[in-house]
PDB file of C-alpha atoms and ligand atoms in Angstrom:
ATOM      1  CA  MET A   1     -58.282-123.684   7.176  1.00 64.00           C
ATOM      2  CA  THR A   2     -57.641-121.270  10.088  1.00 75.00           C
ATOM      3  CA  VAL A   3     -54.797-118.792   9.783  1.00 94.00           C
ATOM      4  CA  ARG A   4     -53.578-117.673  13.197  1.00 98.00           C
ATOM      5  CA  ILE A   5     -50.545-115.388  13.628  1.00 98.00           C
ATOM      6  CA  ALA A   6     -48.610-115.589  16.912  1.00 98.00           C
ATOM      7  CA  PRO A   7     -45.889-112.899  16.993  1.00 99.00           C
ATOM      8  CA  SER A   8     -42.874-113.924  19.112  1.00 98.00           C
ATOM      9  CA  VAL A   9     -41.807-111.235  21.597  1.00 98.00           C
ATOM     10  CA  LEU A  10     -38.281-112.632  21.484  1.00 98.00           C
ATOM     11  CA  ALA A  11     -37.894-110.343  18.438  1.00 98.00           C
ATOM     12  CA  ALA A  12     -39.619-107.334  20.034  1.00 98.00           C
ATOM     13  CA  ASP A  13     -37.966-104.189  21.401  1.00 98.00           C
ATOM     14  CA  ILE A  14     -38.406-104.931  25.133  1.00 97.00           C
ATOM     15  CA  GLY A  15     -38.182-101.195  25.882  1.00 97.00           C
ATOM     16  CA  ARG A  16     -41.253-100.630  23.679  1.00 98.00           C
ATOM     17  CA  LEU A  17     -43.081-103.873  24.405  1.00 98.00           C
ATOM     18  CA  ALA A  18     -46.554-102.449  25.110  1.00 98.00           C
ATOM     19  CA  GLU A  19     -46.496-100.303  21.970  1.00 98.00           C
ATOM     20  CA  GLN A  20     -45.252-103.152  19.751  1.00 98.00           C
ATOM     21  CA  VAL A  21     -47.673-105.757  21.120  1.00 98.00           C
ATOM     22  CA  ALA A  22     -50.535-103.280  20.608  1.00 98.00           C
ATOM     23  CA  ALA A  23     -49.430-102.783  16.980  1.00 98.00           C
ATOM     24  CA  ALA A  24     -49.340-106.549  16.376  1.00 98.00           C
ATOM     25  CA  GLU A  25     -52.818-106.808  17.886  1.00 98.00           C
ATOM     26  CA  ALA A  26     -54.056-103.965  15.654  1.00 98.00           C
ATOM     27  CA  GLY A  27     -52.728-105.905  12.662  1.00 98.00           C
ATOM     28  CA  GLY A  28     -54.834-108.914  13.605  1.00 98.00           C
ATOM     29  CA  ALA A  29     -52.462-111.143  15.595  1.00 98.00           C
ATOM     30  CA  GLU A  30     -54.462-113.782  17.474  1.00 98.00           C
ATOM     31  CA  TRP A  31     -51.879-114.962  20.034  1.00 98.00           C
ATOM     32  CA  ILE A  32     -48.624-113.654  21.549  1.00 99.00           C
ATOM     33  CA  HIS A  33     -45.808-116.224  21.517  1.00 98.00           C
ATOM     34  CA  VAL A  34     -43.423-116.197  24.494  1.00 98.00           C
ATOM     35  CA  ASP A  35     -40.113-118.001  23.953  1.00 98.00           C
ATOM     36  CA  VAL A  36     -38.677-119.165  27.277  1.00 98.00           C
ATOM     37  CA  MET A  37     -35.055-120.347  27.021  1.00 98.00           C
ATOM     38  CA  ASP A  38     -32.828-121.633  29.845  1.00 98.00           C
ATOM     39  CA  GLY A  39     -29.373-121.733  28.208  1.00 98.00           C
ATOM     40  CA  HIS A  40     -29.269-125.526  28.701  1.00 98.00           C
ATOM     41  CA  PHE A  41     -31.907-127.104  26.433  1.00 98.00           C
ATOM     42  CA  VAL A  42     -30.992-124.397  23.894  1.00 98.00           C
ATOM     43  CA  PRO A  43     -27.776-122.299  23.802  1.00 97.00           C
ATOM     44  CA  ASN A  44     -29.569-119.046  24.620  1.00 97.00           C
ATOM     45  CA  LEU A  45     -31.174-117.426  27.668  1.00 98.00           C
ATOM     46  CA  SER A  46     -34.329-115.316  27.273  1.00 98.00           C
ATOM     47  CA  PHE A  47     -36.950-114.681  29.965  1.00 97.00           C
ATOM     48  CA  GLY A  48     -39.450-116.363  32.278  1.00 97.00           C
ATOM     49  CA  ALA A  49     -42.421-115.656  34.521  1.00 98.00           C
ATOM     50  CA  PRO A  50     -41.752-111.893  34.873  1.00 98.00           C
ATOM     51  CA  MET A  51     -42.210-111.509  31.093  1.00 98.00           C
ATOM     52  CA  ILE A  52     -45.473-113.457  31.237  1.00 98.00           C
ATOM     53  CA  ARG A  53     -46.723-111.292  34.108  1.00 98.00           C
ATOM     54  CA  ALA A  54     -45.764-108.100  32.227  1.00 98.00           C
ATOM     55  CA  LEU A  55     -47.500-109.247  29.044  1.00 98.00           C
ATOM     56  CA  ARG A  56     -50.605-110.258  31.008  1.00 98.00           C
ATOM     57  CA  LYS A  57     -50.976-106.630  32.073  1.00 98.00           C
ATOM     58  CA  ILE A  58     -50.640-105.175  28.568  1.00 98.00           C
ATOM     59  CA  THR A  59     -52.657-107.511  26.333  1.00 98.00           C
ATOM     60  CA  LYS A  60     -55.794-109.603  26.423  1.00 98.00           C
ATOM     61  CA  LEU A  61     -54.491-111.890  23.663  1.00 98.00           C
ATOM     62  CA  PRO A  62     -53.782-115.511  24.658  1.00 98.00           C
ATOM     63  CA  LEU A  63     -50.151-115.958  25.790  1.00 99.00           C
ATOM     64  CA  ASP A  64     -48.729-118.939  23.899  1.00 99.00           C
ATOM     65  CA  VAL A  65     -45.722-119.951  26.008  1.00 99.00           C
ATOM     66  CA  HIS A  66     -43.034-122.102  24.380  1.00 98.00           C
ATOM     67  CA  LEU A  67     -40.602-123.619  26.869  1.00 98.00           C
ATOM     68  CA  MET A  68     -37.214-124.463  25.439  1.00 98.00           C
ATOM     69  CA  VAL A  69     -35.994-125.597  28.855  1.00 98.00           C
ATOM     70  CA  GLU A  70     -34.870-128.728  30.681  1.00 98.00           C
ATOM     71  CA  HIS A  71     -37.549-130.130  33.067  1.00 98.00           C
ATOM     72  CA  PRO A  72     -40.348-127.776  31.946  1.00 98.00           C
ATOM     73  CA  GLU A  73     -42.664-129.330  34.550  1.00 98.00           C
ATOM     74  CA  GLN A  74     -41.020-127.196  37.235  1.00 98.00           C
ATOM     75  CA  TYR A  75     -42.705-124.112  35.668  1.00 98.00           C
ATOM     76  CA  LEU A  76     -46.286-125.382  35.261  1.00 98.00           C
ATOM     77  CA  ASP A  77     -47.855-123.817  38.366  1.00 98.00           C
ATOM     78  CA  ASP A  78     -45.822-120.606  38.225  1.00 98.00           C
ATOM     79  CA  TYR A  79     -46.638-119.910  34.575  1.00 98.00           C
ATOM     80  CA  ALA A  80     -50.316-120.660  35.025  1.00 98.00           C
ATOM     81  CA  ALA A  81     -50.390-118.207  37.934  1.00 98.00           C
ATOM     82  CA  ALA A  82     -48.525-115.624  35.821  1.00 98.00           C
ATOM     83  CA  GLY A  83     -51.278-115.772  33.195  1.00 98.00           C
ATOM     84  CA  ALA A  84     -50.036-118.187  30.518  1.00 99.00           C
ATOM     85  CA  ASN A  85     -52.798-119.558  28.267  1.00 99.00           C
ATOM     86  CA  GLY A  86     -50.696-122.144  26.430  1.00 98.00           C
ATOM     87  CA  PHE A  87     -47.923-124.341  27.839  1.00 99.00           C
ATOM     88  CA  THR A  88     -45.887-125.975  25.082  1.00 99.00           C
ATOM     89  CA  PHE A  89     -42.816-127.995  26.003  1.00 99.00           C
ATOM     90  CA  HIS A  90     -40.349-130.325  24.306  1.00 98.00           C
ATOM     91  CA  PRO A  91     -40.687-134.092  24.950  1.00 98.00           C
ATOM     92  CA  GLU A  92     -36.908-134.270  24.475  1.00 96.00           C
ATOM     93  CA  ALA A  93     -36.538-132.245  27.714  1.00 98.00           C
ATOM     94  CA  THR A  94     -38.497-134.355  30.240  1.00 98.00           C
ATOM     95  CA  THR A  95     -39.561-137.877  31.155  1.00 97.00           C
ATOM     96  CA  HIS A  96     -43.256-137.971  32.081  1.00 98.00           C
ATOM     97  CA  VAL A  97     -44.828-136.225  29.074  1.00 98.00           C
ATOM     98  CA  GLN A  98     -48.418-137.370  29.611  1.00 98.00           C
ATOM     99  CA  ARG A  99     -48.423-136.328  33.261  1.00 98.00           C
ATOM    100  CA  HIS A 100     -47.212-132.821  32.403  1.00 98.00           C
ATOM    101  CA  LEU A 101     -49.690-132.363  29.532  1.00 98.00           C
ATOM    102  CA  ALA A 102     -52.522-133.398  31.870  1.00 98.00           C
ATOM    103  CA  ARG A 103     -51.282-130.998  34.566  1.00 98.00           C
ATOM    104  CA  ALA A 104     -51.166-128.104  32.072  1.00 98.00           C
ATOM    105  CA  ARG A 105     -54.818-128.765  31.243  1.00 98.00           C
ATOM    106  CA  ASP A 106     -55.752-129.067  34.934  1.00 98.00           C
ATOM    107  CA  LEU A 107     -54.255-125.607  35.381  1.00 98.00           C
ATOM    108  CA  GLY A 108     -56.456-124.239  32.582  1.00 98.00           C
ATOM    109  CA  MET A 109     -53.732-123.970  29.930  1.00 99.00           C
ATOM    110  CA  ARG A 110     -53.651-125.349  26.393  1.00 98.00           C
ATOM    111  CA  ALA A 111     -51.350-128.416  26.493  1.00 98.00           C
ATOM    112  CA  GLY A 112     -48.776-128.523  23.703  1.00 98.00           C
ATOM    113  CA  LEU A 113     -45.748-130.474  22.520  1.00 98.00           C
ATOM    114  CA  ALA A 114     -42.961-128.910  20.443  1.00 98.00           C
ATOM    115  CA  LEU A 115     -40.989-131.161  18.087  1.00 98.00           C
ATOM    116  CA  ASN A 116     -37.388-130.357  17.191  1.00 98.00           C
ATOM    117  CA  PRO A 117     -36.500-130.842  13.513  1.00 98.00           C
ATOM    118  CA  SER A 118     -34.909-134.226  14.271  1.00 97.00           C
ATOM    119  CA  THR A 119     -37.759-135.496  16.493  1.00 98.00           C
ATOM    120  CA  SER A 120     -40.233-137.943  14.922  1.00 98.00           C
ATOM    121  CA  PRO A 121     -43.985-137.155  15.141  1.00 98.00           C
ATOM    122  CA  SER A 122     -44.499-140.733  16.394  1.00 98.00           C
ATOM    123  CA  VAL A 123     -44.091-139.342  19.924  1.00 97.00           C
ATOM    124  CA  LEU A 124     -47.526-137.709  19.512  1.00 98.00           C
ATOM    125  CA  VAL A 125     -49.448-140.981  19.142  1.00 98.00           C
ATOM    126  CA  GLU A 126     -49.285-142.148  22.770  1.00 97.00           C
ATOM    127  CA  VAL A 127     -50.553-138.772  24.045  1.00 98.00           C
ATOM    128  CA  ALA A 128     -53.111-138.158  21.290  1.00 98.00           C
ATOM    129  CA  ALA A 129     -55.919-137.501  23.777  1.00 98.00           C
ATOM    130  CA  ASP A 130     -53.835-135.084  25.864  1.00 98.00           C
ATOM    131  CA  LEU A 131     -52.869-132.596  23.143  1.00 98.00           C
ATOM    132  CA  ASP A 132     -54.382-129.194  22.331  1.00 98.00           C
ATOM    133  CA  LEU A 133     -51.425-128.035  20.225  1.00 98.00           C
ATOM    134  CA  VAL A 134     -48.517-129.483  18.264  1.00 99.00           C
ATOM    135  CA  LEU A 135     -45.633-127.094  17.560  1.00 99.00           C
ATOM    136  CA  VAL A 136     -43.389-128.063  14.648  1.00 98.00           C
ATOM    137  CA  MET A 137     -39.982-126.363  14.839  1.00 98.00           C
ATOM    138  CA  THR A 138     -39.026-125.183  11.360  1.00 98.00           C
ATOM    139  CA  VAL A 139     -35.608-124.101  12.645  1.00 98.00           C
ATOM    140  CA  ASN A 140     -33.330-125.530  15.318  1.00 98.00           C
ATOM    141  CA  PRO A 141     -34.591-123.774  18.466  1.00 98.00           C
ATOM    142  CA  GLY A 142     -32.708-121.078  20.358  1.00 97.00           C
ATOM    143  CA  PHE A 143     -32.628-117.982  18.214  1.00 96.00           C
ATOM    144  CA  GLY A 144     -34.884-115.753  16.128  1.00 96.00           C
ATOM    145  CA  GLY A 145     -33.932-114.621  12.635  1.00 97.00           C
ATOM    146  CA  GLN A 146     -32.949-118.068  11.328  1.00 98.00           C
ATOM    147  CA  SER A 147     -33.901-119.503   7.924  1.00 98.00           C
ATOM    148  CA  TYR A 148     -36.763-121.964   7.436  1.00 98.00           C
ATOM    149  CA  LEU A 149     -35.185-125.427   7.144  1.00 98.00           C
ATOM    150  CA  ALA A 150     -35.233-127.120   3.738  1.00 96.00           C
ATOM    151  CA  GLY A 151     -37.107-130.201   5.012  1.00 97.00           C
ATOM    152  CA  ALA A 152     -39.630-128.241   7.082  1.00 98.00           C
ATOM    153  CA  THR A 153     -42.581-128.341   4.692  1.00 98.00           C
ATOM    154  CA  ALA A 154     -42.348-132.122   4.301  1.00 98.00           C
ATOM    155  CA  LYS A 155     -42.103-132.476   8.109  1.00 98.00           C
ATOM    156  CA  ILE A 156     -45.270-130.399   8.571  1.00 98.00           C
ATOM    157  CA  ALA A 157     -47.121-132.631   6.104  1.00 98.00           C
ATOM    158  CA  ARG A 158     -45.943-135.769   7.952  1.00 98.00           C
ATOM    159  CA  VAL A 159     -47.030-134.349  11.284  1.00 98.00           C
ATOM    160  CA  ARG A 160     -50.454-133.437   9.861  1.00 98.00           C
ATOM    161  CA  GLU A 161     -50.783-137.019   8.567  1.00 98.00           C
ATOM    162  CA  VAL A 162     -49.841-138.524  11.959  1.00 98.00           C
ATOM    163  CA  MET A 163     -52.316-136.193  13.676  1.00 98.00           C
ATOM    164  CA  ARG A 164     -55.094-137.207  11.299  1.00 98.00           C
ATOM    165  CA  ASP A 165     -54.372-140.945  11.608  1.00 98.00           C
ATOM    166  CA  ALA A 166     -54.160-140.766  15.425  1.00 98.00           C
ATOM    167  CA  GLY A 167     -57.306-138.658  15.719  1.00 98.00           C
ATOM    168  CA  ILE A 168     -55.433-135.761  17.312  1.00 98.00           C
ATOM    169  CA  ASN A 169     -57.788-132.790  17.401  1.00 96.00           C
ATOM    170  CA  ALA A 170     -55.203-130.054  18.014  1.00 98.00           C
ATOM    171  CA  SER A 171     -53.777-126.922  16.371  1.00 98.00           C
ATOM    172  CA  LEU A 172     -50.663-127.396  14.251  1.00 98.00           C
ATOM    173  CA  GLU A 173     -48.346-124.461  14.906  1.00 98.00           C
ATOM    174  CA  VAL A 174     -45.038-123.825  13.104  1.00 98.00           C
ATOM    175  CA  ASP A 175     -42.136-121.859  14.479  1.00 98.00           C
ATOM    176  CA  GLY A 176     -38.996-120.390  12.976  1.00 98.00           C
ATOM    177  CA  GLY A 177     -38.168-118.635   9.717  1.00 98.00           C
ATOM    178  CA  ILE A 178     -41.828-117.913   8.930  1.00 98.00           C
ATOM    179  CA  THR A 179     -42.036-114.970   6.500  1.00 98.00           C
ATOM    180  CA  THR A 180     -44.212-113.927   3.565  1.00 97.00           C
ATOM    181  CA  ALA A 181     -41.947-116.184   1.462  1.00 97.00           C
ATOM    182  CA  THR A 182     -42.459-119.353   3.533  1.00 97.00           C
ATOM    183  CA  ILE A 183     -45.897-119.088   5.160  1.00 97.00           C
ATOM    184  CA  ALA A 184     -47.947-120.283   2.168  1.00 96.00           C
ATOM    185  CA  ALA A 185     -45.947-123.529   1.849  1.00 96.00           C
ATOM    186  CA  ALA A 186     -46.300-124.199   5.583  1.00 97.00           C
ATOM    187  CA  HIS A 187     -50.046-123.511   5.430  1.00 97.00           C
ATOM    188  CA  GLY A 188     -50.454-125.701   2.355  1.00 96.00           C
ATOM    189  CA  ALA A 189     -48.694-128.549   4.208  1.00 97.00           C
ATOM    190  CA  GLY A 190     -51.197-128.343   7.082  1.00 97.00           C
ATOM    191  CA  ALA A 191     -50.140-125.637   9.542  1.00 98.00           C
ATOM    192  CA  ASP A 192     -52.886-123.404  10.951  1.00 97.00           C
ATOM    193  CA  THR A 193     -50.931-121.284  13.447  1.00 98.00           C
ATOM    194  CA  PHE A 194     -47.747-119.367  12.675  1.00 98.00           C
ATOM    195  CA  VAL A 195     -45.140-118.086  15.091  1.00 98.00           C
ATOM    196  CA  VAL A 196     -43.421-115.072  13.565  1.00 98.00           C
ATOM    197  CA  GLY A 197     -40.680-113.061  15.246  1.00 98.00           C
ATOM    198  CA  THR A 198     -38.378-111.135  12.918  1.00 98.00           C
ATOM    199  CA  ALA A 199     -40.907-110.835  10.079  1.00 98.00           C
ATOM    200  CA  VAL A 200     -43.274-108.976  12.457  1.00 98.00           C
ATOM    201  CA  PHE A 201     -41.283-107.140  15.136  1.00 98.00           C
ATOM    202  CA  GLY A 202     -38.331-106.562  12.807  1.00 98.00           C
ATOM    203  CA  GLU A 203     -40.547-104.621  10.390  1.00 98.00           C
ATOM    204  CA  PRO A 204     -41.083-100.826  10.450  1.00 98.00           C
ATOM    205  CA  ASP A 205     -44.879-101.242  10.282  1.00 98.00           C
ATOM    206  CA  ILE A 206     -45.733-104.107  12.661  1.00 98.00           C
ATOM    207  CA  ALA A 207     -49.488-104.062  12.023  1.00 98.00           C
ATOM    208  CA  GLU A 208     -49.002-104.141   8.258  1.00 98.00           C
ATOM    209  CA  ALA A 209     -46.468-106.982   8.632  1.00 98.00           C
ATOM    210  CA  VAL A 210     -49.145-109.101  10.323  1.00 98.00           C
ATOM    211  CA  ARG A 211     -51.687-108.259   7.617  1.00 98.00           C
ATOM    212  CA  GLY A 212     -49.106-109.078   4.909  1.00 98.00           C
ATOM    213  CA  LEU A 213     -48.430-112.497   6.413  1.00 98.00           C
ATOM    214  CA  LYS A 214     -52.142-113.324   6.351  1.00 97.00           C
ATOM    215  CA  ARG A 215     -52.407-112.215   2.727  1.00 96.00           C
ATOM    216  CA  ALA A 216     -49.306-114.242   1.782  1.00 96.00           C
ATOM    217  CA  CYS A 217     -50.716-117.277   3.575  1.00 90.00           C
ATOM    218  CA  LEU A 218     -53.715-117.361   1.270  1.00 79.00           C
ATOM    219  CA  THR A 219     -51.562-117.057  -1.878  1.00 72.00           C
ATOM    220  CA  ARG A 220     -51.655-120.209  -3.978  1.00 60.00           C
ATOM    221  CA  VAL A 221     -48.371-122.165  -3.735  1.00 53.00           C
TER     222      VAL A 221
HETATM  223  C1  DX5 B 301     -36.734-120.017  18.108  1.00 96.50           C
HETATM  224  C2  DX5 B 301     -38.074-119.592  18.668  1.00 96.50           C
HETATM  225  C3  DX5 B 301     -38.942-118.945  17.625  1.00 96.50           C
HETATM  226  C4  DX5 B 301     -38.349-117.656  17.105  1.00 96.50           C
HETATM  227  C5  DX5 B 301     -39.057-117.231  15.842  1.00 96.50           C
HETATM  228  O1  DX5 B 301     -36.129-120.907  18.982  1.00 96.50           O
HETATM  229  O2  DX5 B 301     -38.781-120.709  19.183  1.00 96.50           O
HETATM  230  O3  DX5 B 301     -40.238-118.689  18.174  1.00 96.50           O
HETATM  231  O4  DX5 B 301     -38.483-116.649  18.085  1.00 96.50           O
HETATM  232  O5  DX5 B 301     -38.361-116.151  15.335  1.00 96.50           O
HETATM  233  P1  DX5 B 301     -38.244-115.909  13.758  1.00 96.50           P
HETATM  234  O6  DX5 B 301     -39.662-115.750  13.264  1.00 96.50           O
HETATM  235  O7  DX5 B 301     -37.432-114.635  13.648  1.00 96.50           O
HETATM  236  O8  DX5 B 301     -37.567-117.107  13.180  1.00 96.50           O
HETATM  237 ZN1   ZN B 302     -41.038-120.419  19.852  1.00 96.50          ZN
END
């Protein structure tokens, strides 16, 4: 199964962003994950379109934008114009999920849904045909550097089962507390794409951290 690493710039040194993103890319990162937070849907405030525009100028990697915001639909056109390649939002934060997934695709972005730890994967079934990515939160969203939740691996396996049964042909991305100690279990449960913040940008050798995560992913669990 694919192993895709998506370093989260929430954990990067913003004053050295170009250098750190280049190091992650040199280590083999496939995407760059951009955590947008509004201080309402989650108790933290991060960044928005200016960060996407800045990243667009410094990397060719796909920008995998994760919106932890109320009413994410208000950002669809702006983020597409800023250069986002993926638009992943929380169904808990809006009403017309199918309409917004379809709009993301119309704008040329990968359409994704992010599930909080307490959100059932059953929400995926009614939009099975509209999904390019499912993001399983393995922490409660809002902050980097948290620990992988105890029930996360079982949740990933349940989501993979729902995706298979509903014929959802989409990536399964996991997000939060992914390290060399947790990535193999998440991969074994069905994840193919891994958001990693602290365990990449918090490391002295960013490129080697990415390589180490890929090696750890392929370790038997
Ligand atoms: C948390 C964010 C995650 C976070 C990952 O709300 O969605 O993407 O930045 O950071 P680590 O890998 O440090 O848990
Ligand atoms: Zn995220």
